[in-house]
XYZ file of C-alpha atoms in Angstrom:
453
model
C 23.601 72.541 58.063
C 22.679 69.909 55.495
C 25.989 70.452 53.688
C 27.925 70.156 56.961
C 26.097 66.920 57.955
C 26.799 65.487 54.490
C 30.504 66.393 54.759
C 30.752 64.826 58.220
C 29.110 61.654 56.939
C 31.537 61.499 53.967
C 34.604 62.054 56.173
C 33.484 59.425 58.685
C 32.731 56.891 55.951
C 36.044 57.636 54.200
C 38.029 57.242 57.405
C 36.290 53.930 58.172
C 37.119 52.761 54.662
C 40.763 53.707 55.181
C 40.819 51.873 58.505
C 39.425 48.776 56.792
C 41.720 48.962 53.751
C 44.994 49.817 55.570
C 45.463 46.520 57.457
C 44.861 44.575 54.230
C 47.598 46.565 52.465
C 49.947 46.143 55.435
C 49.500 42.367 55.322
C 50.050 42.183 51.567
C 53.139 40.009 51.079
C 55.996 40.219 48.608
C 56.757 37.543 46.012
C 60.060 35.757 45.484
C 59.841 36.239 41.729
C 62.986 34.412 40.576
C 66.206 32.918 41.898
C 69.809 32.622 40.646
C 72.914 30.816 41.855
C 76.553 31.805 41.231
C 79.157 29.173 42.270
C 82.703 30.531 42.778
C 85.901 28.883 44.067
C 85.556 30.328 47.584
C 81.785 30.830 47.908
C 78.398 30.248 46.344
C 75.975 33.161 45.984
C 72.217 32.553 46.089
C 70.151 35.529 44.897
C 66.396 35.889 45.435
C 64.551 38.526 43.381
C 61.912 40.023 45.679
C 59.437 42.830 44.989
C 60.873 45.169 47.625
C 62.893 44.991 50.822
C 62.148 42.080 53.113
C 62.589 41.287 56.800
C 64.633 38.086 56.990
C 66.729 35.853 59.236
C 69.469 33.381 58.265
C 70.888 30.688 60.579
C 72.741 27.369 60.369
C 71.798 23.916 61.685
C 74.063 20.887 62.054
C 73.583 17.114 61.966
C 73.095 17.226 58.975
C 74.369 20.634 57.791
C 71.573 22.976 56.756
C 71.063 26.684 56.209
C 67.664 28.179 57.015
C 66.367 31.404 55.437
C 63.209 32.820 57.050
C 61.412 35.674 55.261
C 58.484 37.657 56.668
C 55.336 38.285 54.581
C 56.776 36.553 51.523
C 55.247 34.148 48.996
C 57.294 31.852 46.769
C 56.651 32.181 43.024
C 60.094 31.002 41.847
C 61.000 27.384 41.063
C 63.970 26.150 43.107
C 63.972 22.791 41.302
C 65.092 24.504 38.069
C 68.409 25.605 39.641
C 71.645 23.887 38.627
C 73.316 23.142 41.985
C 76.475 21.584 40.508
C 79.681 23.186 41.739
C 77.954 24.448 44.881
C 77.802 23.058 48.461
C 73.995 22.842 48.165
C 72.533 19.357 47.871
C 68.856 20.284 47.792
C 66.575 23.293 48.397
C 63.268 22.912 50.245
C 60.645 25.533 51.046
C 57.323 25.845 52.874
C 54.956 28.555 54.175
C 55.415 29.416 57.849
C 53.184 31.243 60.353
C 50.594 31.795 57.653
C 52.244 34.672 55.754
C 55.958 33.868 56.039
C 58.267 31.685 53.975
C 61.001 29.288 55.153
C 63.679 28.105 52.718
C 66.031 25.302 53.798
C 69.303 24.525 52.010
C 70.528 20.961 52.585
C 74.321 21.247 52.462
C 77.125 18.875 51.446
C 79.603 20.592 53.773
C 79.754 23.282 56.450
C 79.818 26.892 55.289
C 79.812 30.362 56.815
C 76.634 32.246 55.818
C 76.364 35.943 55.024
C 73.256 37.790 53.858
C 72.444 41.299 52.680
C 69.987 43.124 50.422
C 70.763 44.952 47.180
C 68.955 47.933 45.706
C 67.736 47.795 42.073
C 70.326 48.330 39.331
C 70.214 48.469 35.527
C 69.472 44.759 35.264
C 67.711 43.593 38.448
C 65.215 44.848 41.045
C 65.366 44.386 44.831
C 67.381 41.306 45.820
C 68.134 39.263 48.901
C 71.663 37.835 48.622
C 72.841 34.845 50.656
C 76.537 33.924 50.408
C 77.707 30.451 51.396
C 81.388 31.014 52.165
C 84.075 28.346 52.124
C 86.479 29.916 54.624
C 89.439 27.959 53.239
C 88.768 28.946 49.641
C 90.896 32.084 49.371
C 93.038 31.877 52.501
C 96.705 32.279 51.792
C 98.608 29.364 53.252
C 102.106 29.321 51.773
C 102.899 31.641 48.874
C 102.930 29.893 45.524
C 106.354 28.824 44.287
C 107.710 31.167 41.612
C 106.996 29.840 38.133
C 110.156 28.804 36.309
C 110.483 28.856 32.535
C 111.405 25.378 31.241
C 114.594 26.346 29.422
C 115.601 29.367 31.490
C 118.328 27.778 33.654
C 116.127 28.015 36.715
C 115.264 31.700 36.275
C 111.726 32.554 37.330
C 108.987 34.149 35.245
C 107.494 37.606 35.725
C 104.051 36.928 37.247
C 101.141 39.084 36.071
C 97.781 38.653 37.822
C 94.865 39.804 35.652
C 91.619 40.785 37.326
C 88.390 40.865 35.313
C 86.187 43.383 37.115
C 82.661 42.720 38.433
C 81.084 39.294 37.744
C 78.106 37.227 38.862
C 75.312 39.323 40.319
C 77.344 42.471 39.589
C 77.138 43.096 35.810
C 79.151 46.319 35.956
C 78.193 48.963 33.421
C 75.697 48.068 30.684
C 75.917 49.577 27.200
C 73.022 50.954 25.105
C 72.726 47.603 23.271
C 72.807 45.617 26.516
C 76.494 44.633 26.438
C 77.584 43.884 29.999
C 80.935 45.049 31.324
C 81.511 41.820 33.282
C 81.368 39.736 30.061
C 83.610 42.041 28.007
C 86.355 42.297 30.625
C 86.407 38.545 31.357
C 86.840 37.812 27.658
C 89.586 40.429 27.394
C 91.326 39.133 30.540
C 91.418 35.603 29.123
C 92.822 36.938 25.842
C 95.508 38.869 27.722
C 96.363 35.740 29.724
C 96.904 33.727 26.532
C 99.146 36.437 25.081
C 101.248 36.694 28.261
C 101.572 32.921 28.668
C 102.801 32.714 25.076
C 105.834 34.900 25.840
C 108.877 33.175 27.426
C 109.707 34.670 30.798
C 106.080 35.601 31.617
C 103.211 33.798 33.363
C 99.667 35.136 33.824
C 97.033 34.200 36.433
C 93.352 35.198 36.530
C 91.495 36.271 39.664
C 88.267 34.866 38.227
C 87.841 32.392 35.395
C 84.032 32.444 35.165
C 80.899 34.474 35.799
C 81.038 34.936 39.573
C 81.877 37.769 41.936
C 84.997 38.105 44.095
C 85.124 40.854 46.695
C 87.712 43.551 46.088
C 90.020 42.686 48.982
C 90.133 39.033 47.899
C 91.296 40.052 44.427
C 94.452 41.644 45.870
C 94.788 38.643 48.202
C 94.965 36.377 45.152
C 97.694 38.562 43.663
C 99.727 38.106 46.849
C 99.057 34.361 46.823
C 100.548 34.123 43.323
C 103.592 36.278 44.268
C 102.597 38.730 41.560
C 105.067 41.210 40.080
C 102.113 43.150 38.636
C 98.353 43.280 39.226
C 96.144 44.542 36.364
C 92.396 45.027 36.856
C 90.451 45.308 33.571
C 87.243 47.386 33.367
C 85.064 49.230 30.839
C 84.065 52.750 31.845
C 80.603 54.326 31.679
C 79.124 57.822 31.862
C 75.613 59.264 32.091
C 75.866 60.620 28.535
C 77.032 58.687 25.443
C 79.685 61.163 24.265
C 82.769 60.324 26.402
C 85.110 57.734 24.918
C 88.687 56.496 25.161
C 90.876 54.233 27.296
C 92.351 55.194 30.678
C 94.904 53.757 33.103
C 94.738 54.336 36.871
C 97.256 53.832 39.672
C 96.713 54.257 43.414
C 96.678 57.822 44.706
C 98.858 58.921 47.614
C 95.708 59.626 49.584
C 94.567 56.052 49.019
C 98.001 54.780 50.035
C 97.882 56.775 53.275
C 94.521 55.316 54.286
C 95.675 51.819 53.345
C 98.867 52.141 55.405
C 96.723 52.980 58.425
C 94.513 49.945 57.771
C 97.501 47.608 57.476
C 99.109 48.917 60.632
C 95.821 48.576 62.511
C 95.249 44.937 61.548
C 97.553 42.511 63.311
C 97.181 39.745 60.697
C 98.803 42.004 58.103
C 101.971 42.491 60.130
C 103.281 39.027 59.313
C 102.875 39.575 55.556
C 106.070 40.349 53.688
C 106.434 43.841 52.327
C 108.431 44.008 49.121
C 107.929 40.402 48.043
C 110.118 37.403 48.776
C 113.117 38.340 50.895
C 111.656 41.751 51.694
C 110.840 43.370 55.020
C 108.273 42.034 57.495
C 106.218 44.300 59.736
C 106.034 41.559 62.351
C 107.598 42.632 65.649
C 108.356 46.182 64.476
C 107.376 49.174 66.585
C 104.672 51.493 65.256
C 107.005 54.196 63.938
C 109.399 51.846 62.137
C 106.552 49.747 60.725
C 104.908 52.916 59.416
C 108.113 54.088 57.730
C 108.763 50.683 56.133
C 105.199 50.430 54.872
C 105.228 53.981 53.514
C 108.465 53.291 51.626
C 107.047 50.097 50.173
C 103.784 51.700 49.063
C 105.592 54.708 47.580
C 107.847 52.367 45.579
C 104.813 50.356 44.400
C 102.990 53.512 43.285
C 106.085 54.761 41.434
C 106.432 51.411 39.641
C 102.702 51.443 38.866
C 102.993 54.893 37.289
C 105.938 53.724 35.179
C 104.181 50.586 33.932
C 100.940 52.510 33.408
C 102.693 55.122 31.293
C 104.231 52.365 29.167
C 100.809 50.746 28.669
C 99.153 54.075 27.781
C 101.765 54.667 25.108
C 100.821 51.384 23.429
C 97.049 51.813 23.892
C 97.312 55.156 22.091
C 98.271 53.263 18.926
C 95.044 51.224 19.076
C 92.358 53.511 20.475
C 91.669 57.081 21.553
C 92.927 57.890 25.054
C 90.506 59.521 27.477
C 93.476 61.026 29.373
C 97.069 61.035 28.127
C 98.610 60.558 31.568
C 98.158 57.850 34.183
C 95.382 58.953 36.524
C 95.407 58.243 40.259
C 92.500 57.309 42.505
C 91.855 55.457 45.761
C 90.421 52.293 44.168
C 90.272 49.487 46.756
C 91.446 46.932 44.204
C 94.743 48.842 43.776
C 95.606 48.965 47.484
C 98.345 46.347 47.637
C 101.323 47.725 49.589
C 104.018 45.750 47.793
C 102.654 44.872 44.322
C 102.520 47.436 41.494
C 98.815 47.645 40.644
C 96.915 49.203 37.752
C 93.302 49.572 36.679
C 92.819 49.671 32.899
C 89.572 51.170 31.597
C 89.423 49.651 28.100
C 86.894 52.223 26.873
C 83.440 53.678 27.536
C 80.814 50.949 27.171
C 78.215 53.752 27.413
C 79.468 55.103 24.063
C 77.611 53.270 21.228
C 80.680 52.984 18.970
C 82.984 51.846 21.759
C 80.335 49.366 22.952
C 80.419 47.747 19.499
C 84.227 47.739 19.552
C 84.477 46.277 23.045
C 82.090 43.454 22.134
C 84.371 42.467 19.215
C 86.900 39.707 19.923
C 89.345 41.145 17.354
C 89.226 44.566 19.038
C 89.662 42.957 22.455
C 92.754 41.192 21.094
C 94.202 44.505 19.834
C 93.702 46.081 23.261
C 95.173 43.048 25.037
C 98.225 43.090 22.748
C 98.741 46.788 23.471
C 98.515 46.197 27.243
C 101.039 43.369 27.049
C 103.402 45.368 24.819
C 103.451 48.080 27.496
C 104.083 45.513 30.241
C 106.832 43.810 28.216
C 108.667 47.056 27.444
C 108.678 48.104 31.099
C 109.842 44.767 32.531
C 112.442 44.297 29.800
C 113.973 47.604 30.844
C 113.589 47.106 34.628
C 113.234 43.348 35.213
C 112.704 41.956 38.732
C 115.803 40.220 40.126
C 116.116 36.488 39.563
C 113.923 36.475 36.470
C 114.673 35.289 32.956
C 114.294 38.903 31.788
C 116.975 40.019 34.272
C 119.350 37.353 32.951
C 118.613 38.401 29.366
C 119.268 42.067 30.173
C 122.565 41.165 31.832
C 123.543 39.161 28.745
C 122.682 42.109 26.484
C 124.952 44.290 28.587
C 127.858 41.912 27.885
C 127.811 40.155 31.255
C 128.486 43.396 33.130
C 126.322 42.278 36.055
C 127.917 44.346 38.850
C 128.305 48.094 39.276
C 129.888 50.108 42.082
C 128.375 53.076 43.868
C 129.887 55.530 46.369
C 127.479 56.523 49.141
C 126.621 60.228 49.245
C 124.980 62.321 51.945
C 121.288 61.463 52.251
C 121.594 58.018 50.634
C 119.956 55.041 52.331
C 120.237 51.379 51.481
C 116.466 51.139 51.005
C 116.562 53.995 48.459
C 119.372 52.317 46.504
C 117.575 48.966 46.616
C 114.376 50.526 45.290
C 116.180 52.434 42.520
C 117.949 49.256 41.393
C 114.858 47.007 41.650
C 116.304 44.655 44.288
C 115.505 43.991 47.944
C 117.427 45.484 50.880
C 118.249 41.978 52.133
C 119.712 41.016 48.755
C 121.842 44.170 48.664
C 123.061 43.464 52.213
C 123.966 39.849 51.358
C 125.768 40.900 48.175
C 127.953 43.336 50.152
C 128.372 41.218 53.295
C 126.571 43.785 55.477
C 125.130 42.854 58.882
C 122.651 45.769 58.925
C 121.256 48.415 56.612
C 123.469 51.277 57.831
C 125.801 52.916 55.302
C 128.315 55.762 55.645
C 129.111 58.672 53.350
C 132.038 57.716 51.102
C 131.450 53.976 51.486
C 131.519 52.023 48.188
C 128.999 49.240 47.669
C 128.530 46.776 44.844
C 125.157 46.654 43.088
C 124.140 43.631 41.001
C 122.304 44.384 37.753
C 118.593 43.760 38.210
């Protein structure tokens, strides 16, 4: 009986202790340990490092413009005054405790923005984070397409436009090597090197999706390619694996499965219907019925994938002279960044940053230059052989062929004008104008003239 009474006393005392301790633990707040800011052309990202997930609320106030961030059971340990606010819409950051255990942060703004907030799980570099994006809605909107760039001494012939995308950026470091080399830094440096090489070649112009250490969402990267009227989109990355052994460069194009899902997305979103498919002078989905729009879009995406595979194969051939190849053929995957229906798009994995030797190579500016030269050599070979119409390269190819700029073709059973246009790297509209056709119907035995592309 004595043992039982002692046990009951222990259990009662222990339970009372738990009842006393539990509310204290529940009320224990989380600290805002540090803060970062990432200004970008279309948004500014404010990142709060917090020791765990946090209940929060974000809302805007006007007259003057302010953004309020309320966090529950949070204490401020970071120093907002140490932040460099230049290049951002933030004029000043204020903070104060609220309701005893909560924290209110107020951003005094220079202009109106659209706020967006979300939380990120820990990664290789950071712990739990609360992210607040201040979005300039006009920053990446496509108004009118950019005018084609014209080479100074090219008799008005336009350049081939290559848009280079440095993966990751800002709060997203990408993969991190054993020595701490960050993918986002390596690929930005390589992208800038590739841009300089491309811009140094007559008949070519390069544009970057990002020029600094900030993040652009994946859809906006392809939007920028469309804004620049790109002939090619190249996204540069550095691969990683859970073990250090894998190494070598890879090139990816969009898979058919990814194209199918993207076609459905485009057809479902009304704002996409007014976008041109096939570049300037191509086919618009606007006003088309569902079946015809689906066929046109499928043709365009198939042509883009085929061109991507051709350019990718050319690039792989050159990369093989500089580094080991992880796979000898162009791989295909449903990467979001490749899902442009009318622009050939490639993702180049420059190597495995998780491999110690390749990490050292990728961090070297001379090695980056070798890789960039190989990528451009592959691009140059492809576009010299199949140049887009109206470009300096097309004029040069025609000159090499002795001015033979027109060929004739007799229509056979199963031929369509869209197939012939795709095979000869010109638009259907251009082929119709060249032959004086009022529509895209052709008959077996009919002879049409095809300009050299």
